[in-house]
Structures are given as structure tokens and as C-alpha cells.
Tab-separated table of C-alpha atoms in Angstrom:
chain	number	residue	atom	x	y	z
A	1	MET	CA	-19.943	5.953	-22.311
A	2	ASP	CA	-18.892	8.701	-20.223
A	3	ARG	CA	-18.116	9.712	-16.811
A	4	ASP	CA	-21.600	10.857	-15.787
A	5	PHE	CA	-23.240	7.584	-17.110
A	6	LEU	CA	-20.691	5.640	-15.215
A	7	ILE	CA	-21.220	7.570	-11.755
A	8	ASP	CA	-24.888	7.148	-12.249
A	9	LEU	CA	-24.515	3.663	-13.007
A	10	PHE	CA	-22.502	2.710	-9.907
A	11	ALA	CA	-24.575	5.120	-7.632
A	12	ASP	CA	-26.408	1.879	-5.785
A	13	PHE	CA	-22.838	0.392	-5.471
A	14	GLY	CA	-21.455	3.209	-4.021
A	15	PRO	CA	-18.516	5.792	-4.272
A	16	VAL	CA	-16.093	4.796	-7.389
A	17	THR	CA	-13.271	6.505	-8.455
A	18	ILE	CA	-13.068	6.988	-12.276
A	19	ARG	CA	-10.016	7.435	-14.429
A	20	ARG	CA	-9.106	7.700	-17.686
A	21	MET	CA	-7.426	4.576	-19.263
A	22	PHE	CA	-6.519	3.440	-22.345
A	23	SER	CA	-9.300	4.331	-24.850
A	24	GLY	CA	-11.751	4.578	-22.171
A	25	PHE	CA	-11.936	4.516	-17.882
A	26	GLY	CA	-10.853	2.385	-15.124
A	27	ILE	CA	-13.230	2.224	-12.775
A	28	SER	CA	-12.208	1.430	-8.829
A	29	ALA	CA	-13.365	1.437	-5.368
A	30	ASP	CA	-10.978	1.554	-1.878
A	31	GLY	CA	-8.079	1.929	-4.355
A	32	THR	CA	-8.713	-1.498	-6.300
A	33	ASN	CA	-9.596	-1.247	-9.767
A	34	PHE	CA	-12.415	-3.676	-10.929
A	35	ALA	CA	-13.959	-2.406	-14.119
A	36	LEU	CA	-12.703	-1.006	-17.352
A	37	ALA	CA	-15.160	1.035	-19.365
A	38	LEU	CA	-14.144	0.773	-23.304
A	39	ARG	CA	-15.477	1.429	-26.600
A	40	ALA	CA	-16.626	-1.933	-26.881
A	41	GLY	CA	-18.455	-2.148	-23.283
A	42	LEU	CA	-17.971	-2.429	-19.728
A	43	TYR	CA	-15.907	-5.185	-18.415
A	44	PHE	CA	-15.768	-6.551	-14.786
A	45	ARG	CA	-12.987	-8.206	-13.262
A	46	ALA	CA	-13.473	-11.933	-12.845
A	47	ASP	CA	-11.532	-15.009	-11.688
A	48	GLU	CA	-12.150	-18.682	-11.508
A	49	THR	CA	-14.930	-18.036	-8.853
A	50	THR	CA	-16.976	-15.375	-10.910
A	51	ILE	CA	-16.325	-16.399	-14.408
A	52	PRO	CA	-18.619	-19.070	-14.480
A	53	GLN	CA	-21.458	-16.728	-13.777
A	54	PHE	CA	-20.243	-14.530	-16.885
A	55	GLU	CA	-20.334	-18.082	-18.809
A	56	ALA	CA	-23.820	-18.443	-17.804
A	57	GLU	CA	-24.942	-14.964	-19.149
A	58	GLY	CA	-22.996	-15.781	-22.859
A	59	SER	CA	-20.303	-13.026	-21.787
A	60	GLN	CA	-17.050	-13.111	-23.512
A	61	PRO	CA	-13.571	-12.268	-21.841
A	62	PHE	CA	-11.793	-8.966	-22.852
A	63	SER	CA	-10.197	-9.105	-26.180
A	64	TYR	CA	-7.983	-6.599	-28.522
A	65	GLN	CA	-6.666	-7.305	-31.985
A	66	THR	CA	-2.849	-6.517	-32.832
A	67	ARG	CA	-1.384	-6.259	-36.194
A	68	THR	CA	-0.690	-10.208	-35.762
A	69	LYS	CA	-3.303	-11.668	-33.296
A	70	THR	CA	-6.519	-11.421	-31.059
A	71	VAL	CA	-5.415	-10.964	-27.610
A	72	THR	CA	-7.585	-12.606	-24.752
A	73	VAL	CA	-7.597	-10.976	-21.238
A	74	ASN	CA	-9.679	-13.466	-19.350
A	75	SER	CA	-8.900	-11.485	-16.056
A	76	TYR	CA	-11.883	-8.892	-17.411
A	77	TRP	CA	-15.481	-9.902	-18.911
A	78	GLN	CA	-17.746	-7.996	-20.439
A	79	LEU	CA	-20.892	-7.185	-18.333
A	80	PRO	CA	-24.253	-8.649	-19.661
A	81	ALA	CA	-26.224	-5.840	-21.240
A	82	ARG	CA	-29.585	-6.321	-19.325
A	83	LEU	CA	-27.632	-5.212	-16.050
A	84	PHE	CA	-27.624	-2.083	-17.376
A	85	ASP	CA	-31.227	-1.834	-16.627
A	86	ASP	CA	-30.935	-3.467	-13.257
A	87	SER	CA	-28.940	-1.055	-10.770
A	88	GLU	CA	-29.630	-3.599	-7.880
A	89	GLU	CA	-28.160	-6.592	-9.863
A	90	LEU	CA	-25.163	-4.660	-11.316
A	91	SER	CA	-24.241	-3.632	-7.376
A	92	ASP	CA	-24.112	-7.385	-6.704
A	93	TRP	CA	-21.980	-8.125	-9.969
A	94	ALA	CA	-19.600	-5.064	-9.209
A	95	ARG	CA	-19.243	-5.956	-5.344
A	96	ALA	CA	-18.110	-9.823	-6.968
A	97	ALA	CA	-15.778	-7.880	-9.299
A	98	LEU	CA	-14.382	-5.789	-6.491
A	99	ALA	CA	-13.658	-9.083	-4.443
A	100	ALA	CA	-11.975	-11.051	-7.581
A	101	ALA	CA	-9.926	-7.634	-7.970
A	102	GLN	CA	-8.860	-7.927	-4.311
A	103	ARG	CA	-8.385	-11.503	-4.400
A	104	ALA	CA	-6.013	-10.918	-7.222
A	105	ALA	CA	-4.217	-8.353	-5.363
A	106	LEU	CA	-3.491	-10.715	-2.414
A	107	ARG	CA	-2.225	-13.646	-4.596
A	108	LYS	CA	0.404	-10.913	-6.202
A	109	ARG	CA	3.897	-10.804	-4.176
A	110	PRO	CA	6.435	-8.586	-4.663
A	111	ARG	CA	9.114	-9.873	-6.892
A	112	VAL	CA	12.507	-9.157	-6.747
A	113	ARG	CA	14.427	-9.713	-9.550
A	114	LYS	CA	17.678	-11.593	-9.346
A	115	ALA	CA	19.956	-9.046	-10.413
A	116	ALA	CA	18.817	-6.906	-7.591
A	117	LYS	CA	19.541	-9.770	-5.340
A	118	LYS	CA	23.224	-10.018	-6.886
A	119	THR	CA	24.027	-6.410	-6.160
A	120	VAL	CA	22.762	-6.431	-2.691
A	121	ALA	CA	24.637	-9.618	-2.373
A	122	LYS	CA	28.050	-7.960	-3.473
A	123	ALA	CA	27.640	-4.874	-1.729
A	124	ALA	CA	27.621	-6.565	1.600
A	125	LYS	CA	30.607	-8.914	0.619
A	126	LYS	CA	32.446	-5.380	0.229
A	127	VAL	CA	31.494	-4.002	3.315
A	128	ALA	CA	32.465	-6.996	5.284
A	129	ALA	CA	35.642	-7.200	3.494
A	130	ARG	CA	36.555	-3.726	4.198
A	131	LYS	CA	39.977	-3.473	6.353
A	132	PRO	CA	39.141	-1.497	9.589
A	133	VAL	CA	40.284	2.143	8.956
A	134	ALA	CA	43.168	3.348	11.416
A	135	LYS	CA	42.095	5.969	13.678
A	136	LYS	CA	44.168	8.962	13.536
A	137	LYS	CA	45.436	10.293	17.024
A	138	PRO	CA	43.801	13.625	18.046
A	139	THR	CA	46.360	16.136	17.852
A	140	ALA	CA	46.707	19.083	20.646
A	141	LYS	CA	45.183	22.010	19.352
A	142	LYS	CA	47.164	25.299	19.841
A	143	LYS	CA	45.932	27.961	21.219
A	144	ALA	CA	45.948	31.562	19.483
A	145	PRO	CA	47.983	34.313	21.324
A	146	ARG	CA	45.237	36.605	22.911
A	147	LYS	CA	45.377	39.779	21.766
A	148	LYS	CA	46.170	42.831	24.532
A	149	SER	CA	43.627	44.654	25.578
A	150	SER	CA	44.427	48.490	25.657
A	151	SER	CA	43.170	50.480	28.560
């Protein structure tokens, strides 16, 4: 799949951003990645709400082979081939995939590593344990002698 084909495919859905990713493209809308176009096909983001729809069509989750095993990525499912000819229904599936991606983004919370928490706590203790610094008394400034003006 090339970029022009993908732009045409998502024309009824609305504007999408297509970026090079892995061996294909990542497809996003409103800053959220919701589809992958790879050599093996087009995969849409899925979750517990949309996976039954993919299963009913006989679709499979995205998977790839490493040297030792097959890795299955259950969050992306292959788009049924029949949808390539039905742009209206493809748009419906794309909206559902975008919604699944947005739900997944809401579930993610920023994680604070334990090591970072400890470092911040140590720094706060050091600041609190510091002795107050004695202030120096201001010294009187000596005036520089004035030059006599020659008239």
C-alpha cells in the first residue's frame, strides 16, 4: 500500500495523517494513531468493544515472527478485505478504531518511576536540612576621590 492509495481509501472518513512507521505507515486523526498499513495488510486499533466485530468478520490480530516465537498484538486487528470496496462502511470502522484508540489513551496514566520519586524526596530533604546562611553585614563603600577640574 502506498501513501496515495491510503489517502484515497480514507477520503470519506476525513483528513488523516500518514507517517512512515516500521515497514509501512501509521495512520492518525486528531493526533491519535488508529491504524497501521503494513506489508501484511491494514490493521485498525481495537479494544474490548470492537474486537467482537473483527472476530465476526473472521479477522485476526496483528502478529509478527521473531527468531524464537510469534508475537500477537491484540490491540490491532486486520481490516476485512471486503471493506476496501465499501468506503462508507470503512469510514464507520475507522471511526470505531479512532474511538478505541482514544479510549486507550485515556486509560494510560503518566507513570512516575520509583527511582525518580526517591530522587525528588532526597532533594527535598537536603533543602530542608540546610542551615540558614548567615548574612554578611553591608560594608560602607568608600567614595573615590574627585578629580579637580581645571579651569
